[in-house]
Amino acid sequence: MSKVMIVTGASRGIGAAIARRAAKEGYAVAVNYVSSKADADKVVAEITGAGGKAVAIQADVSKEADVIRLFKETDEKLGRVDALINNAGIVVRMCRADSMTAEILEKIFAANVFSVFYCTREALKRMSTKNGGKGGAIIQMSSAAARHGGLPEESHYAASKGALDSMVAALAREVGTEGVRVIGVRPGLITTEIHNAHGGQALLDKAGPTVPIGRAGRPEEVAEVVVWLTTDAASYIHGTMIDVSGGR
Ligand code: NAP
């Protein structure tokens, strides 16, 4: 039977690339999305068209009840999860700290941090040997912004990703002896629609050449690393952050 992976926010961008790459690795993939049903269906069709297994599951991972349903639907449609990729994330919008609003903070921490705690909890119930599971891997999608502060007027985004870096270190100690590996991945500047929040393609064209490697990255370059981290080839990588950021 195929191993099962849940990728949150897999309708486009980095998540979609992870879902496609994971299916090639033999995973049956739960392609989660919040509103882009057509895009998620397209990712599923690409995977199944190539002989893989995938289902699209709508769930707003910032909402606890939706996350519980996402995992239940995955249990029913694909089986118990072996790998969880907490990829869904948002910028909301640019805002200096001296104008920060409760609305922005609530939105970003719900989508980027609370979601990761909800999904991690549901995964651990199924993966941890302490809970009767057979182990697994959990990847938290952080950002190089957690290290260097990110783009201007996005302290809310950088801080939400910094929370994940701390969580990786703490969680690794909790579950390392229960068969569950926890790793954080910090992409740098990657060409996706997330940048529509602060300049889109023009921003990517301007910032790309300033990255030490001389360009923005592709979603597939992140996906390759993420999927590898879930495999036995990475069996001793745990409780650490992996930068996929072209040197930035
Ligand atoms: P993206 O192209 O904007 O895609 C975001 C994905 O997340 C979409 O599939 C979206 O679903 C989903 N999503 C957003 N909120 C959600 C929610 N509440 N529940 C479920 N799904 C939700 O973003 P991306 O650039 O691929 O980013 C993926 C991750 O990498 C994020 O965590 C981001 O912070 C991180 N990252 C990105 C970069 C970069 O330069 N691109 C750099 C560092 C880190 P819908 O399509 O349905 O809206």
Coordinates of N, CA, C and O and ligand atoms in Angstrom, one line a residue, residues 7-18 31-37 39-40 57-63 66-67 70 86-91 107 110-112 115-116 140-145 151 157 160-161 164 185-196 198 203-204 216-217 219 222 244 248, ligand 1:
V7 N -0.4 17.5 2.1 CA 0.2 18.7 1.8 C -0.8 19.8 1.9 O -1.7 19.9 1.2
T8 N -0.6 20.7 2.9 CA -1.6 21.8 3.1 C -1.2 22.9 2.1 O 0.0 23.1 1.7
G9 N -2.2 23.6 1.5 CA -2.0 24.6 0.5 C -1.3 24.1 -0.7 O -0.2 24.6 -1.1
A10 N -1.9 23.0 -1.3 CA -1.2 22.4 -2.4 C -1.9 22.7 -3.8 O -1.6 22.0 -4.8
S11 N -2.7 23.7 -3.8 CA -3.4 24.0 -5.1 C -2.5 24.8 -6.1 O -2.8 24.8 -7.3
R12 N -1.5 25.4 -5.5 CA -0.6 26.1 -6.4 C 0.8 26.3 -5.7 O 1.0 25.9 -4.5
G13 N 1.7 27.0 -6.4 CA 3.0 27.4 -5.8 C 3.8 26.2 -5.3 O 3.8 25.1 -5.9
I14 N 4.4 26.4 -4.2 CA 5.4 25.4 -3.6 C 4.6 24.1 -3.2 O 5.1 23.0 -3.5
G15 N 3.4 24.2 -2.7 CA 2.6 23.1 -2.3 C 2.2 22.2 -3.4 O 2.3 20.9 -3.3
A16 N 1.8 22.8 -4.5 CA 1.5 22.0 -5.7 C 2.7 21.2 -6.2 O 2.6 20.0 -6.6
A17 N 3.9 21.9 -6.2 CA 5.1 21.2 -6.7 C 5.5 20.0 -5.7 O 5.9 19.0 -6.2
I18 N 5.2 20.2 -4.4 CA 5.5 19.1 -3.5 C 4.6 18.0 -3.7 O 5.0 16.8 -3.8
V31 N -4.3 16.6 -1.4 CA -4.0 18.0 -2.0 C -5.0 18.9 -1.3 O -6.1 19.1 -1.8
N32 N -4.5 19.6 -0.3 CA -5.4 20.5 0.5 C -5.4 21.9 -0.2 O -4.4 22.3 -0.7
Y33 N -6.6 22.5 -0.1 CA -6.7 23.9 -0.6 C -7.8 24.6 0.2 O -8.5 23.9 0.9
V34 N -7.8 25.9 0.1 CA -8.9 26.6 0.9 C -10.0 27.1 -0.1 O -11.1 26.9 0.2
S35 N -9.6 27.7 -1.2 CA -10.6 28.2 -2.1 C -10.4 27.9 -3.6 O -11.3 28.0 -4.4
S36 N -9.2 27.5 -4.0 CA -8.9 27.3 -5.4 C -9.2 25.9 -5.8 O -8.3 25.1 -6.1
K37 N -10.5 25.5 -5.9 CA -10.9 24.2 -6.2 C -10.4 23.7 -7.5 O -9.8 22.6 -7.7
D39 N -7.8 24.7 -9.3 CA -6.4 24.5 -9.3 C -6.0 23.2 -8.6 O -5.2 22.5 -9.1
A40 N -6.7 22.9 -7.5 CA -6.4 21.7 -6.7 C -6.8 20.5 -7.6 O -6.1 19.5 -7.7
I57 N -8.8 18.0 -1.1 CA -9.6 18.1 0.1 C -9.6 19.6 0.5 O -8.6 20.2 0.9
Q58 N -10.8 20.2 0.5 CA -11.0 21.6 0.9 C -10.9 21.7 2.4 O -11.6 20.9 3.1
A59 N -10.2 22.5 3.0 CA -10.2 22.8 4.4 C -9.4 24.1 4.6 O -8.3 24.2 4.1
D60 N -9.9 25.0 5.4 CA -9.2 26.1 5.9 C -8.4 25.7 7.1 O -9.0 25.6 8.2
V61 N -7.1 25.6 6.9 CA -6.3 25.0 8.0 C -6.1 26.0 9.2 O -5.6 25.6 10.2
S62 N -6.6 27.2 9.0 CA -6.5 28.1 10.2 C -7.7 27.8 11.1 O -7.8 28.4 12.2
K63 N -8.6 26.9 10.7 CA -9.8 26.6 11.5 C -9.7 25.2 12.1 O -9.6 24.2 11.3
D66 N -12.0 22.4 10.6 CA -11.6 22.1 9.2 C -10.4 21.1 9.2 O -10.4 20.2 8.4
V67 N -9.5 21.4 10.1 CA -8.3 20.5 10.2 C -8.7 19.1 10.6 O -8.2 18.1 10.0
L70 N -10.1 17.5 7.7 CA -9.1 17.2 6.6 C -8.4 15.8 6.9 O -8.3 15.0 6.1
N86 N 3.3 20.9 6.4 CA 2.6 22.1 6.8 C 3.0 23.3 5.9 O 3.9 24.1 6.3
N87 N 2.5 23.3 4.7 CA 3.0 24.3 3.7 C 2.1 25.6 3.6 O 2.6 26.6 3.3
A88 N 0.8 25.4 3.9 CA -0.1 26.6 3.7 C 0.5 27.8 4.4 O 0.9 27.7 5.6
G89 N 0.4 29.0 3.8 CA 0.9 30.2 4.4 C 0.5 31.4 3.6 O 0.2 31.3 2.4
I90 N 0.4 32.5 4.3 CA -0.1 33.8 3.7 C 0.8 34.9 4.2 O 1.4 34.8 5.2
V91 N 0.7 36.0 3.4 CA 1.4 37.3 3.8 C 0.4 38.3 4.4 O 0.7 39.1 5.2
K107 N -5.2 37.2 11.5 CA -5.2 36.4 10.3 C -3.9 35.7 10.1 O -3.9 34.5 9.7
A110 N -3.2 32.9 12.7 CA -4.1 31.8 12.5 C -3.7 30.9 11.3 O -3.6 29.7 11.4
A111 N -3.4 31.6 10.2 CA -3.0 30.8 8.9 C -1.6 30.2 9.0 O -1.4 29.1 8.5
N112 N -0.7 30.9 9.6 CA 0.7 30.4 9.5 C 1.2 29.7 10.7 O 2.2 29.0 10.6
S115 N -2.5 27.0 12.4 CA -2.8 25.9 11.5 C -1.8 24.8 11.7 O -2.1 23.6 11.6
V116 N -0.5 25.2 11.9 CA 0.6 24.2 12.0 C 0.4 23.4 13.3 O 0.6 22.2 13.3
Q140 N 7.7 21.5 8.6 CA 7.1 22.8 8.8 C 7.7 23.8 7.8 O 8.9 24.0 7.8
M141 N 6.8 24.5 7.0 CA 7.4 25.4 6.0 C 7.6 26.8 6.6 O 6.6 27.6 6.7
S142 N 8.8 27.0 6.9 CA 9.2 28.3 7.5 C 9.5 29.3 6.3 O 9.0 29.2 5.2
S143 N 10.5 30.1 6.6 CA 11.0 31.0 5.5 C 12.3 31.6 5.9 O 12.6 31.7 7.1
A144 N 13.1 31.9 4.9 CA 14.4 32.6 5.3 C 14.1 33.9 6.0 O 14.9 34.4 6.8
A145 N 12.9 34.4 5.8 CA 12.5 35.7 6.6 C 12.6 35.5 8.1 O 12.8 36.5 8.8
L151 N 11.0 40.8 3.7 CA 10.8 42.0 3.0 C 10.4 43.1 3.9 O 9.8 42.9 4.9
Y157 N 4.8 38.7 9.1 CA 5.1 37.5 8.4 C 6.4 36.8 8.9 O 6.4 35.6 9.3
S160 N 5.8 35.2 12.3 CA 5.0 34.0 12.2 C 5.8 32.8 11.8 O 5.6 31.7 12.3
K161 N 6.8 33.1 10.9 CA 7.7 32.0 10.5 C 8.7 31.7 11.6 O 9.1 30.5 11.8
L164 N 7.6 29.1 13.9 CA 7.7 27.7 13.4 C 9.1 27.1 13.7 O 9.3 26.0 14.0
V185 N 11.8 23.8 6.9 CA 12.4 24.1 5.6 C 12.2 25.7 5.5 O 11.1 26.2 5.7
R186 N 13.3 26.3 5.2 CA 13.2 27.8 5.0 C 13.5 28.2 3.5 O 14.7 28.4 3.2
P187 N 12.5 28.3 2.7 CA 12.7 28.8 1.3 C 13.1 30.2 1.4 O 12.8 31.0 2.3
G188 N 13.8 30.6 0.3 CA 14.1 32.1 0.1 C 13.1 32.7 -0.8 O 11.9 32.4 -0.7
L189 N 13.6 33.4 -1.8 CA 12.7 34.1 -2.7 C 12.3 33.1 -3.8 O 13.1 32.7 -4.7
I190 N 11.1 32.6 -3.8 CA 10.6 31.6 -4.8 C 9.5 32.2 -5.6 O 8.6 32.9 -5.1
T191 N 9.5 31.9 -6.9 CA 8.6 32.5 -7.8 C 7.2 31.8 -7.7 O 7.0 30.7 -8.2
T192 N 6.3 32.5 -6.9 CA 4.9 32.0 -6.8 C 4.0 33.2 -6.6 O 4.5 34.4 -6.5
E193 N 2.7 32.9 -6.5 CA 1.7 34.0 -6.5 C 1.7 34.7 -5.1 O 1.0 35.7 -4.9
I194 N 2.4 34.1 -4.1 CA 2.4 34.7 -2.8 C 2.9 36.2 -2.9 O 2.5 37.0 -2.1
H195 N 3.8 36.4 -3.9 CA 4.4 37.7 -4.0 C 3.4 38.8 -4.6 O 3.8 40.0 -4.6
N196 N 2.2 38.4 -4.9 CA 1.2 39.3 -5.4 C 0.9 40.3 -4.3 O 0.4 41.4 -4.5
H198 N 2.9 41.9 -2.5 CA 3.9 43.0 -2.3 C 4.7 43.3 -3.6 O 5.9 43.6 -3.5
L203 N 8.5 42.7 -8.3 CA 9.4 42.5 -7.1 C 10.3 41.3 -7.4 O 11.5 41.5 -7.0
L204 N 9.9 40.2 -8.0 CA 10.7 39.1 -8.2 C 11.9 39.5 -9.2 O 13.0 39.1 -8.9
A216 N 15.7 34.3 -8.4 CA 14.7 33.7 -7.6 C 14.7 32.2 -7.8 O 15.1 31.7 -8.9
G217 N 14.2 31.4 -6.8 CA 14.1 30.0 -7.0 C 12.8 29.5 -7.6 O 11.8 30.3 -7.7
P219 N 9.5 26.7 -7.4 CA 8.8 25.8 -6.5 C 9.4 24.4 -6.5 O 9.5 23.7 -5.4
V222 N 12.3 23.7 -4.2 CA 12.0 23.5 -2.8 C 11.3 22.1 -2.6 O 11.7 21.3 -1.7
V244 N 16.6 26.6 1.8 CA 16.6 26.4 0.4 C 16.4 27.8 -0.2 O 15.3 28.2 -0.6
R248 N 20.7 33.3 0.4 CA 20.2 34.5 1.1 C 19.8 34.3 2.5 O 19.2 33.3 2.8
Ligands
NAP1 P1 1.1 30.6 -2.7 O1 1.5 30.4 -4.1 O2 0.4 31.9 -2.4 O3 0.1 29.4 -2.4 C1 -0.4 29.3 -1.1 C2 -1.2 28.0 -0.9 O4 -1.7 28.0 0.4 C3 -2.4 27.9 -1.8 O5 -2.6 26.6 -2.2 C4 -3.6 28.4 -0.9 O6 -4.8 27.8 -1.2 C5 -3.1 27.8 0.4 N1 -3.7 28.4 1.6 C6 -3.6 29.7 2.0 N2 -4.2 29.8 3.2 C7 -4.8 28.6 3.5 C8 -5.6 28.1 4.5 N3 -6.0 28.9 5.5 N4 -6.0 26.8 4.5 C9 -5.6 26.0 3.5 N5 -4.8 26.4 2.5 C10 -4.4 27.7 2.5 O7 2.3 30.4 -1.7 P2 3.7 29.8 -1.8 O8 4.7 30.8 -2.2 O9 3.7 28.5 -2.6 O10 4.1 29.5 -0.3 C11 3.9 28.2 0.3 C12 4.6 28.3 1.6 O11 6.0 28.6 1.5 C13 4.0 29.4 2.6 O12 4.0 28.9 3.9 C14 5.0 30.5 2.4 O13 5.0 31.3 3.6 C15 6.3 29.7 2.3 N6 7.3 30.5 1.7 C16 7.2 31.0 0.4 C17 8.2 31.7 -0.1 C18 8.2 32.3 -1.5 O14 9.1 33.1 -1.9 N7 7.2 31.9 -2.4 C19 9.4 32.0 0.6 C20 9.5 31.5 1.9 C21 8.5 30.7 2.4 P3 -5.8 28.5 -2.3 O15 -5.2 28.4 -3.6 O16 -7.1 27.7 -2.2 O17 -6.0 29.9 -1.8

